[in-house]
Amino acid sequence: MEYRRLGASGLKVPALSFGAGTFGGRGPLFGAWGTTDVREARRLVDICLDAGITMFDTADVYSDGASEEVLGRALKGRRDQVIVSTKTGLPTGDGPADAGTSRSRLIAACESALRRLGTDHIDLFQLHAFDAGTPVEEVLSTLDDLVRAGKVRYVGVSNFSGWQTMKSLALAEKHGHPRYVAHQVYYSLVGRDYEWELMPLGLDQGLGAVVWSPLGWGRLTGRIRRGHPLPAGSRLHDTADYGPPVEDEHLYRVVDALDEIAEETGRAVPQIALNWLLRRPTVASVLIGARNEEQLRQNLGAVGWELTTDQVARLDAASSRTAPYPHFPYQRQEGFARLNPPLVAPAPAVAA
């Protein structure tokens, strides 16, 4: 397993990390993701550690906290071998104090996460969403207190826009608060919006990308293809409306390219999609989830080899989309591109 620095920090994380959203299995969304219990979770953790996966990511909103509970019990006796990452900020109830990142909510959420995880510190504590109702200074000063108290080691964000991230980083620097070192983002071959603004920001400001849903919300598993109905066992039947939208024709164009490269390499479609992500700028770690041992072992096959330059170019071309304003002139027009060279190799233009 390759280990990479997480943004502009000294923390080294594995190229692949494990997302524990399948642990617990409570509610309509997370119940469809998976229902892994403690015994099964221990087995998956064993496999991860044997493969060099040392970072495990969860959130308080996953299965109403059950994911954190199951993960904590699965890690019992080997806490010092792993990096524990969790998130807070999304609603966990209907009360006024059950959502957001106010000082009181952050402190309570951190204490609850520590209790459920059965640990005395969280290695990476991330804000799951931007809270427009709480001053950024209040958020940052509270995170500073949690770091100084030893309850949190590093801080990050998830699903922030560019201006929200940059404002937070600027104020952290101004007031001497801990800077965010990670941005947990959606990024996949069928969802490349991250490249247009957040990737350049991450490169400039030292934010490492921790990628969620790298298989496009379950669309790049190799089971969905042009001209075939959605497989009976696909979680998309129950969860498609919760995740990022993907137009069918765009998905099929990407899957066609993946299928071609799968024949050339002898690799599974998910392994190719994950390997493509691992080559992208700013990507520190890609979160893989698994409902069972078979899925986990297949995803582990994404490392230890590399796509060729030609294969990457073909995947880039198949997945390319026209960027929204103000980004498309920099993508299409030579004068703009000369001022701001692309971070990744430009792909041939395709229909939006």
CSV table of C-alpha atoms in Angstrom, one decimal:
chain,number,residue,atom,x,y,z
A,1,MET,CA,0.0,0.0,0.0
A,2,GLU,CA,1.2,3.5,-0.9
A,3,TYR,CA,1.1,6.1,1.8
A,4,ARG,CA,0.6,9.8,1.1
A,5,ARG,CA,0.8,13.0,3.1
A,6,LEU,CA,-2.7,14.4,3.8
A,7,GLY,CA,-2.5,17.9,2.3
A,8,ALA,CA,0.0,20.2,3.9
A,9,SER,CA,0.2,18.1,7.1
A,10,GLY,CA,2.6,15.5,8.5
A,11,LEU,CA,-0.2,12.9,8.6
A,12,LYS,CA,0.4,10.0,6.2
A,13,VAL,CA,-2.7,8.2,5.0
A,14,PRO,CA,-3.0,5.1,2.8
A,15,ALA,CA,-3.9,5.6,-0.9
A,16,LEU,CA,-7.0,3.5,-0.2
A,17,SER,CA,-9.0,4.0,3.0
A,18,PHE,CA,-12.1,2.2,4.2
A,19,GLY,CA,-15.5,3.9,4.4
A,20,ALA,CA,-17.7,2.5,7.1
A,21,GLY,CA,-21.0,3.7,5.8
A,22,THR,CA,-22.1,0.0,5.5
A,23,PHE,CA,-21.7,-0.5,9.2
A,24,GLY,CA,-24.8,-0.5,11.3
A,25,GLY,CA,-27.5,-0.5,8.6
A,26,ARG,CA,-30.2,1.7,10.1
A,27,GLY,CA,-32.6,3.8,8.1
A,28,PRO,CA,-33.7,3.7,4.4
A,29,LEU,CA,-30.5,5.1,3.0
A,30,PHE,CA,-27.9,3.4,5.1
A,31,GLY,CA,-29.8,0.2,5.4
A,32,ALA,CA,-29.6,-0.1,1.6
A,33,TRP,CA,-25.9,0.6,1.8
A,34,GLY,CA,-25.2,-2.4,4.1
A,35,THR,CA,-26.0,-4.0,7.4
A,36,THR,CA,-22.6,-5.0,8.6
A,37,ASP,CA,-22.5,-6.1,12.3
A,38,VAL,CA,-19.6,-6.1,14.7
A,39,ARG,CA,-18.5,-9.6,13.8
A,40,GLU,CA,-18.5,-8.9,10.1
A,41,ALA,CA,-16.8,-5.6,10.6
A,42,ARG,CA,-13.9,-7.2,12.5
A,43,ARG,CA,-13.3,-9.5,9.6
A,44,LEU,CA,-13.3,-6.5,7.1
A,45,VAL,CA,-11.0,-4.6,9.4
A,46,ASP,CA,-8.6,-7.6,9.5
A,47,ILE,CA,-8.5,-7.7,5.7
A,48,CYS,CA,-7.9,-4.0,5.5
A,49,LEU,CA,-5.0,-4.0,8.0
A,50,ASP,CA,-3.4,-7.0,6.3
A,51,ALA,CA,-3.5,-5.0,3.0
A,52,GLY,CA,-2.1,-1.8,4.6
A,53,ILE,CA,-5.4,0.1,4.8
A,54,THR,CA,-5.0,2.0,8.1
A,55,MET,CA,-7.6,4.8,7.8
A,56,PHE,CA,-11.3,4.2,8.6
A,57,ASP,CA,-13.9,6.9,7.9
A,58,THR,CA,-17.4,7.2,9.3
A,59,ALA,CA,-19.8,9.9,10.5
A,60,ASP,CA,-22.4,10.6,13.2
A,61,VAL,CA,-25.2,10.6,10.6
A,62,TYR,CA,-24.3,7.1,9.3
A,63,SER,CA,-27.1,4.8,10.6
A,64,ASP,CA,-27.8,7.3,13.5
A,65,GLY,CA,-24.4,6.7,15.0
A,66,ALA,CA,-24.4,2.9,14.7
A,67,SER,CA,-21.6,3.1,12.2
A,68,GLU,CA,-19.3,4.7,14.7
A,69,GLU,CA,-20.4,2.2,17.4
A,70,VAL,CA,-19.7,-0.8,15.2
A,71,LEU,CA,-16.4,0.6,13.9
A,72,GLY,CA,-15.2,1.4,17.5
A,73,ARG,CA,-16.0,-2.1,18.6
A,74,ALA,CA,-14.3,-3.6,15.5
A,75,LEU,CA,-11.1,-1.6,16.2
A,76,LYS,CA,-11.0,-2.6,19.9
A,77,GLY,CA,-7.5,-3.7,20.9
A,78,ARG,CA,-5.8,-2.1,17.8
A,79,ARG,CA,-6.7,1.5,18.1
A,80,ASP,CA,-3.1,2.5,18.0
A,81,GLN,CA,-2.6,0.9,14.5
A,82,VAL,CA,-5.2,3.0,12.7
A,83,ILE,CA,-6.4,6.5,11.8
A,84,VAL,CA,-10.0,7.2,12.7
A,85,SER,CA,-11.8,9.8,10.7
A,86,THR,CA,-15.4,10.9,11.4
A,87,LYS,CA,-17.7,13.8,10.4
A,88,THR,CA,-20.4,15.9,11.9
A,89,GLY,CA,-22.7,18.8,10.9
A,90,LEU,CA,-25.6,17.2,9.0
A,91,PRO,CA,-28.9,16.8,10.9
A,92,THR,CA,-29.1,13.9,13.3
A,93,GLY,CA,-32.6,14.8,14.6
A,94,ASP,CA,-35.4,17.4,14.4
A,95,GLY,CA,-34.3,19.6,17.3
A,96,PRO,CA,-32.6,23.0,16.9
A,97,ALA,CA,-29.4,21.6,18.4
A,98,ASP,CA,-29.3,18.5,16.1
A,99,ALA,CA,-27.7,20.1,13.1
A,100,GLY,CA,-25.0,22.5,12.1
A,101,THR,CA,-21.6,23.4,13.5
A,102,SER,CA,-22.2,25.8,16.3
A,103,ARG,CA,-19.9,25.7,19.3
A,104,SER,CA,-22.3,23.8,21.4
A,105,ARG,CA,-23.1,21.3,18.6
A,106,LEU,CA,-19.5,20.7,17.7
A,107,ILE,CA,-18.5,20.0,21.3
A,108,ALA,CA,-21.4,17.7,21.9
A,109,ALA,CA,-20.9,15.9,18.6
A,110,CYS,CA,-17.2,15.4,19.3
A,111,GLU,CA,-17.9,14.0,22.8
A,112,SER,CA,-20.6,11.7,21.4
A,113,ALA,CA,-18.4,10.4,18.7
A,114,LEU,CA,-15.6,9.7,21.1
A,115,ARG,CA,-18.0,7.7,23.3
A,116,ARG,CA,-19.4,5.7,20.4
A,117,LEU,CA,-16.0,5.0,18.9
A,118,GLY,CA,-14.6,4.0,22.3
A,119,THR,CA,-11.5,6.2,21.9
A,120,ASP,CA,-10.0,9.3,23.6
A,121,HIS,CA,-9.2,11.1,20.3
A,122,ILE,CA,-10.3,11.5,16.7
A,123,ASP,CA,-7.4,11.6,14.2
A,124,LEU,CA,-9.3,13.5,11.5
A,125,PHE,CA,-12.5,15.4,12.5
A,126,GLN,CA,-14.4,16.8,9.5
A,127,LEU,CA,-17.3,19.2,9.0
A,128,HIS,CA,-19.8,17.2,6.9
A,129,ALA,CA,-21.4,20.4,5.5
A,130,PHE,CA,-21.0,24.2,5.6
A,131,ASP,CA,-23.3,25.8,8.2
A,132,ALA,CA,-24.3,29.2,6.8
A,133,GLY,CA,-26.0,30.1,10.1
A,134,THR,CA,-22.8,29.9,12.3
A,135,PRO,CA,-20.0,32.4,12.0
A,136,VAL,CA,-16.8,30.8,10.6
A,137,GLU,CA,-14.8,32.3,13.4
A,138,GLU,CA,-17.0,30.4,16.0
A,139,VAL,CA,-16.5,27.2,14.1
A,140,LEU,CA,-12.7,27.6,13.9
A,141,SER,CA,-12.2,28.7,17.5
A,142,THR,CA,-14.2,25.6,18.7
A,143,LEU,CA,-12.1,23.3,16.5
A,144,ASP,CA,-9.0,25.0,17.9
A,145,ASP,CA,-10.2,24.2,21.5
A,146,LEU,CA,-10.9,20.6,20.6
A,147,VAL,CA,-7.4,20.2,19.1
A,148,ARG,CA,-5.7,21.9,22.1
A,149,ALA,CA,-7.7,19.6,24.4
A,150,GLY,CA,-6.2,16.6,22.6
A,151,LYS,CA,-9.6,15.3,21.5
A,152,VAL,CA,-8.9,16.0,17.8
A,153,ARG,CA,-5.6,15.7,16.0
A,154,TYR,CA,-6.4,17.2,12.5
A,155,VAL,CA,-9.4,19.0,11.0
A,156,GLY,CA,-11.0,18.9,7.6
A,157,VAL,CA,-14.2,19.6,5.7
A,158,SER,CA,-16.5,17.8,3.3
A,159,ASN,CA,-18.8,19.1,0.5
A,160,PHE,CA,-17.7,22.7,0.9
A,161,SER,CA,-17.7,25.1,-2.1
A,162,GLY,CA,-14.6,27.0,-3.1
A,163,TRP,CA,-15.5,30.3,-1.4
A,164,GLN,CA,-16.6,28.5,1.8
A,165,THR,CA,-13.3,26.6,2.0
A,166,MET,CA,-11.1,29.6,1.2
A,167,LYS,CA,-12.8,31.9,3.7
A,168,SER,CA,-12.3,29.3,6.4
A,169,LEU,CA,-8.6,28.9,5.5
A,170,ALA,CA,-8.0,32.6,5.4
A,171,LEU,CA,-9.6,33.2,8.8
A,172,ALA,CA,-7.8,30.2,10.3
A,173,GLU,CA,-4.5,31.7,9.2
A,174,LYS,CA,-5.5,35.2,10.4
A,175,HIS,CA,-6.4,34.0,13.9
A,176,GLY,CA,-3.8,31.2,14.3
A,177,HIS,CA,-6.4,28.4,14.3
A,178,PRO,CA,-5.6,24.9,12.9
A,179,ARG,CA,-6.0,24.9,9.1
A,180,TYR,CA,-8.1,22.3,7.3
A,181,VAL,CA,-5.8,19.7,5.8
A,182,ALA,CA,-8.5,17.5,4.1
A,183,HIS,CA,-11.5,18.0,1.9
A,184,GLN,CA,-13.7,14.9,1.6
A,185,VAL,CA,-15.2,15.3,-1.9
A,186,TYR,CA,-17.3,13.4,-4.5
A,187,TYR,CA,-15.0,12.6,-7.4
A,188,SER,CA,-15.4,9.8,-10.0
A,189,LEU,CA,-15.2,9.1,-13.7
A,190,VAL,CA,-18.8,10.0,-14.0
A,191,GLY,CA,-18.5,13.0,-11.7
A,192,ARG,CA,-15.5,15.3,-12.4
A,193,ASP,CA,-16.8,18.6,-11.1
A,194,TYR,CA,-14.1,18.5,-8.4
A,195,GLU,CA,-11.5,19.4,-11.0
A,196,TRP,CA,-12.9,22.7,-12.0
A,197,GLU,CA,-12.5,24.7,-8.8
A,198,LEU,CA,-11.8,22.6,-5.7
A,199,MET,CA,-8.9,20.7,-7.1
A,200,PRO,CA,-6.9,24.0,-8.0
A,201,LEU,CA,-7.8,25.3,-4.6
A,202,GLY,CA,-6.6,22.1,-2.9
A,203,LEU,CA,-3.3,22.2,-4.8
A,204,ASP,CA,-2.8,25.9,-4.0
A,205,GLN,CA,-3.8,25.7,-0.3
A,206,GLY,CA,-2.5,22.3,0.7
A,207,LEU,CA,-5.8,20.4,1.0
A,208,GLY,CA,-5.7,16.7,0.4
A,209,ALA,CA,-8.7,15.2,-1.3
A,210,VAL,CA,-10.3,12.2,0.5
A,211,VAL,CA,-12.6,10.9,-2.2
A,212,TRP,CA,-16.1,9.6,-1.4
A,213,SER,CA,-18.2,7.5,-3.7
A,214,PRO,CA,-15.4,6.9,-6.2
A,215,LEU,CA,-17.6,4.4,-8.2
A,216,GLY,CA,-20.2,7.0,-8.9
A,217,TRP,CA,-22.7,6.1,-6.3
A,218,GLY,CA,-22.5,2.4,-7.3
A,219,ARG,CA,-22.7,3.0,-11.1
A,220,LEU,CA,-19.2,1.8,-11.9
A,221,THR,CA,-19.4,-1.6,-10.4
A,222,GLY,CA,-19.3,-3.4,-13.7
A,223,ARG,CA,-22.9,-4.5,-13.4
A,224,ILE,CA,-24.6,-1.6,-15.2
A,225,ARG,CA,-24.4,-1.5,-19.0
A,226,ARG,CA,-26.0,0.0,-22.0
A,227,GLY,CA,-29.2,-1.9,-23.1
A,228,HIS,CA,-29.6,-3.8,-19.8
A,229,PRO,CA,-32.0,-3.1,-16.9
A,230,LEU,CA,-30.7,-2.1,-13.5
A,231,PRO,CA,-29.5,-5.3,-11.8
A,232,ALA,CA,-32.0,-6.6,-9.2
A,233,GLY,CA,-29.5,-6.4,-6.3
A,234,SER,CA,-28.3,-2.8,-7.1
A,235,ARG,CA,-28.7,-0.4,-4.2
A,236,LEU,CA,-29.5,2.3,-6.9
A,237,HIS,CA,-33.1,1.1,-6.8
A,238,ASP,CA,-33.4,2.6,-3.3
A,239,THR,CA,-30.7,5.2,-3.1
A,240,ALA,CA,-30.3,6.9,-6.6
A,241,ASP,CA,-32.2,10.0,-5.5
A,242,TYR,CA,-29.9,10.5,-2.5
A,243,GLY,CA,-26.7,10.7,-4.6
A,244,PRO,CA,-25.2,12.7,-7.4
A,245,PRO,CA,-27.1,12.5,-10.7
A,246,VAL,CA,-25.6,11.0,-13.8
A,247,GLU,CA,-27.1,11.1,-17.3
A,248,ASP,CA,-27.5,7.7,-18.8
A,249,GLU,CA,-25.7,8.3,-22.0
A,250,HIS,CA,-22.7,9.8,-20.2
A,251,LEU,CA,-22.6,6.8,-17.9
A,252,TYR,CA,-22.7,4.4,-20.8
A,253,ARG,CA,-20.0,6.2,-22.6
A,254,VAL,CA,-17.7,5.8,-19.6
A,255,VAL,CA,-18.7,2.2,-19.0
A,256,ASP,CA,-17.9,1.4,-22.6
A,257,ALA,CA,-14.4,2.7,-22.2
A,258,LEU,CA,-14.0,0.9,-18.9
A,259,ASP,CA,-15.1,-2.4,-20.5
A,260,GLU,CA,-12.5,-2.0,-23.3
A,261,ILE,CA,-9.7,-1.4,-20.9
A,262,ALA,CA,-10.9,-4.3,-18.7
A,263,GLU,CA,-10.4,-6.6,-21.6
A,264,GLU,CA,-6.9,-5.2,-22.2
A,265,THR,CA,-5.7,-5.4,-18.6
A,266,GLY,CA,-7.7,-8.3,-17.2
A,267,ARG,CA,-8.7,-6.0,-14.4
A,268,ALA,CA,-12.3,-5.5,-13.1
A,269,VAL,CA,-14.2,-2.4,-14.0
A,270,PRO,CA,-14.2,-1.0,-10.4
A,271,GLN,CA,-10.4,-1.6,-10.1
A,272,ILE,CA,-9.8,0.5,-13.3
A,273,ALA,CA,-12.1,3.3,-12.1
A,274,LEU,CA,-10.3,3.5,-8.7
A,275,ASN,CA,-6.8,3.3,-10.3
A,276,TRP,CA,-7.7,6.3,-12.5
A,277,LEU,CA,-8.6,8.3,-9.5
A,278,LEU,CA,-5.4,7.5,-7.7
A,279,ARG,CA,-3.4,9.3,-10.4
A,280,ARG,CA,-5.2,12.6,-10.1
A,281,PRO,CA,-3.7,15.7,-8.5
A,282,THR,CA,-4.4,16.4,-4.8
A,283,VAL,CA,-5.9,13.0,-4.2
A,284,ALA,CA,-4.6,11.7,-0.9
A,285,SER,CA,-6.9,8.8,-0.3
A,286,VAL,CA,-9.8,7.1,-2.0
A,287,LEU,CA,-12.5,5.7,0.3
A,288,ILE,CA,-13.7,2.2,-0.6
A,289,GLY,CA,-16.7,0.6,0.9
A,290,ALA,CA,-17.8,-3.0,1.0
A,291,ARG,CA,-20.8,-4.9,2.1
A,292,ASN,CA,-18.8,-8.2,2.2
A,293,GLU,CA,-15.3,-9.7,1.9
A,294,GLU,CA,-15.6,-10.3,-1.8
A,295,GLN,CA,-16.3,-6.6,-2.6
A,296,LEU,CA,-13.5,-5.5,-0.4
A,297,ARG,CA,-10.9,-7.9,-1.9
A,298,GLN,CA,-11.9,-6.8,-5.4
A,299,ASN,CA,-11.5,-3.1,-4.5
A,300,LEU,CA,-8.1,-3.8,-3.1
A,301,GLY,CA,-7.0,-4.9,-6.6
A,302,ALA,CA,-7.0,-1.2,-7.6
A,303,VAL,CA,-3.5,-0.8,-6.3
A,304,GLY,CA,-0.1,-2.3,-7.2
A,305,TRP,CA,-0.4,-1.5,-10.9
A,306,GLU,CA,-0.9,1.4,-13.3
A,307,LEU,CA,-3.0,2.3,-16.3
A,308,THR,CA,-1.0,3.2,-19.4
A,309,THR,CA,-0.9,6.8,-20.6
A,310,ASP,CA,-3.1,5.9,-23.5
A,311,GLN,CA,-5.7,4.2,-21.3
A,312,VAL,CA,-5.8,7.2,-19.0
A,313,ALA,CA,-6.3,9.4,-22.1
A,314,ARG,CA,-9.2,7.3,-23.3
A,315,LEU,CA,-10.9,7.4,-19.9
A,316,ASP,CA,-10.4,11.1,-19.8
A,317,ALA,CA,-12.0,11.6,-23.2
A,318,ALA,CA,-15.0,9.3,-22.4
A,319,SER,CA,-15.7,11.1,-19.1
A,320,SER,CA,-15.0,14.7,-20.2
A,321,ARG,CA,-17.8,17.2,-19.8
A,322,THR,CA,-18.0,20.9,-20.7
A,323,ALA,CA,-17.2,22.9,-17.6
A,324,PRO,CA,-19.8,25.5,-16.3
A,325,TYR,CA,-19.0,29.3,-16.4
A,326,PRO,CA,-16.6,30.8,-15.5
A,327,HIS,CA,-14.5,27.7,-16.1
A,328,PHE,CA,-15.4,26.7,-19.7
A,329,PRO,CA,-13.3,29.5,-21.3
A,330,TYR,CA,-10.2,28.1,-19.6
A,331,GLN,CA,-11.1,24.7,-20.9
A,332,ARG,CA,-11.9,25.7,-24.5
A,333,GLN,CA,-10.0,28.9,-25.4
A,334,GLU,CA,-6.2,29.0,-25.9
A,335,GLY,CA,-5.8,32.5,-24.5
A,336,PHE,CA,-7.4,31.6,-21.2
A,337,ALA,CA,-5.6,28.2,-21.1
A,338,ARG,CA,-2.2,29.8,-21.5
A,339,LEU,CA,-2.9,31.9,-18.4
A,340,ASN,CA,-4.1,28.9,-16.4
A,341,PRO,CA,-2.7,25.5,-17.7
A,342,PRO,CA,-5.0,22.6,-16.7
A,343,LEU,CA,-4.0,20.5,-13.7
A,344,VAL,CA,-4.9,17.3,-15.6
A,345,ALA,CA,-4.3,16.6,-19.3
A,346,PRO,CA,-7.1,18.1,-21.4
A,347,ALA,CA,-9.3,15.5,-23.1
A,348,PRO,CA,-10.7,15.8,-26.6
A,349,ALA,CA,-14.0,17.8,-26.6
A,350,VAL,CA,-17.1,15.6,-26.4
A,351,ALA,CA,-20.8,16.5,-26.3
A,352,ALA,CA,-22.0,17.8,-23.0
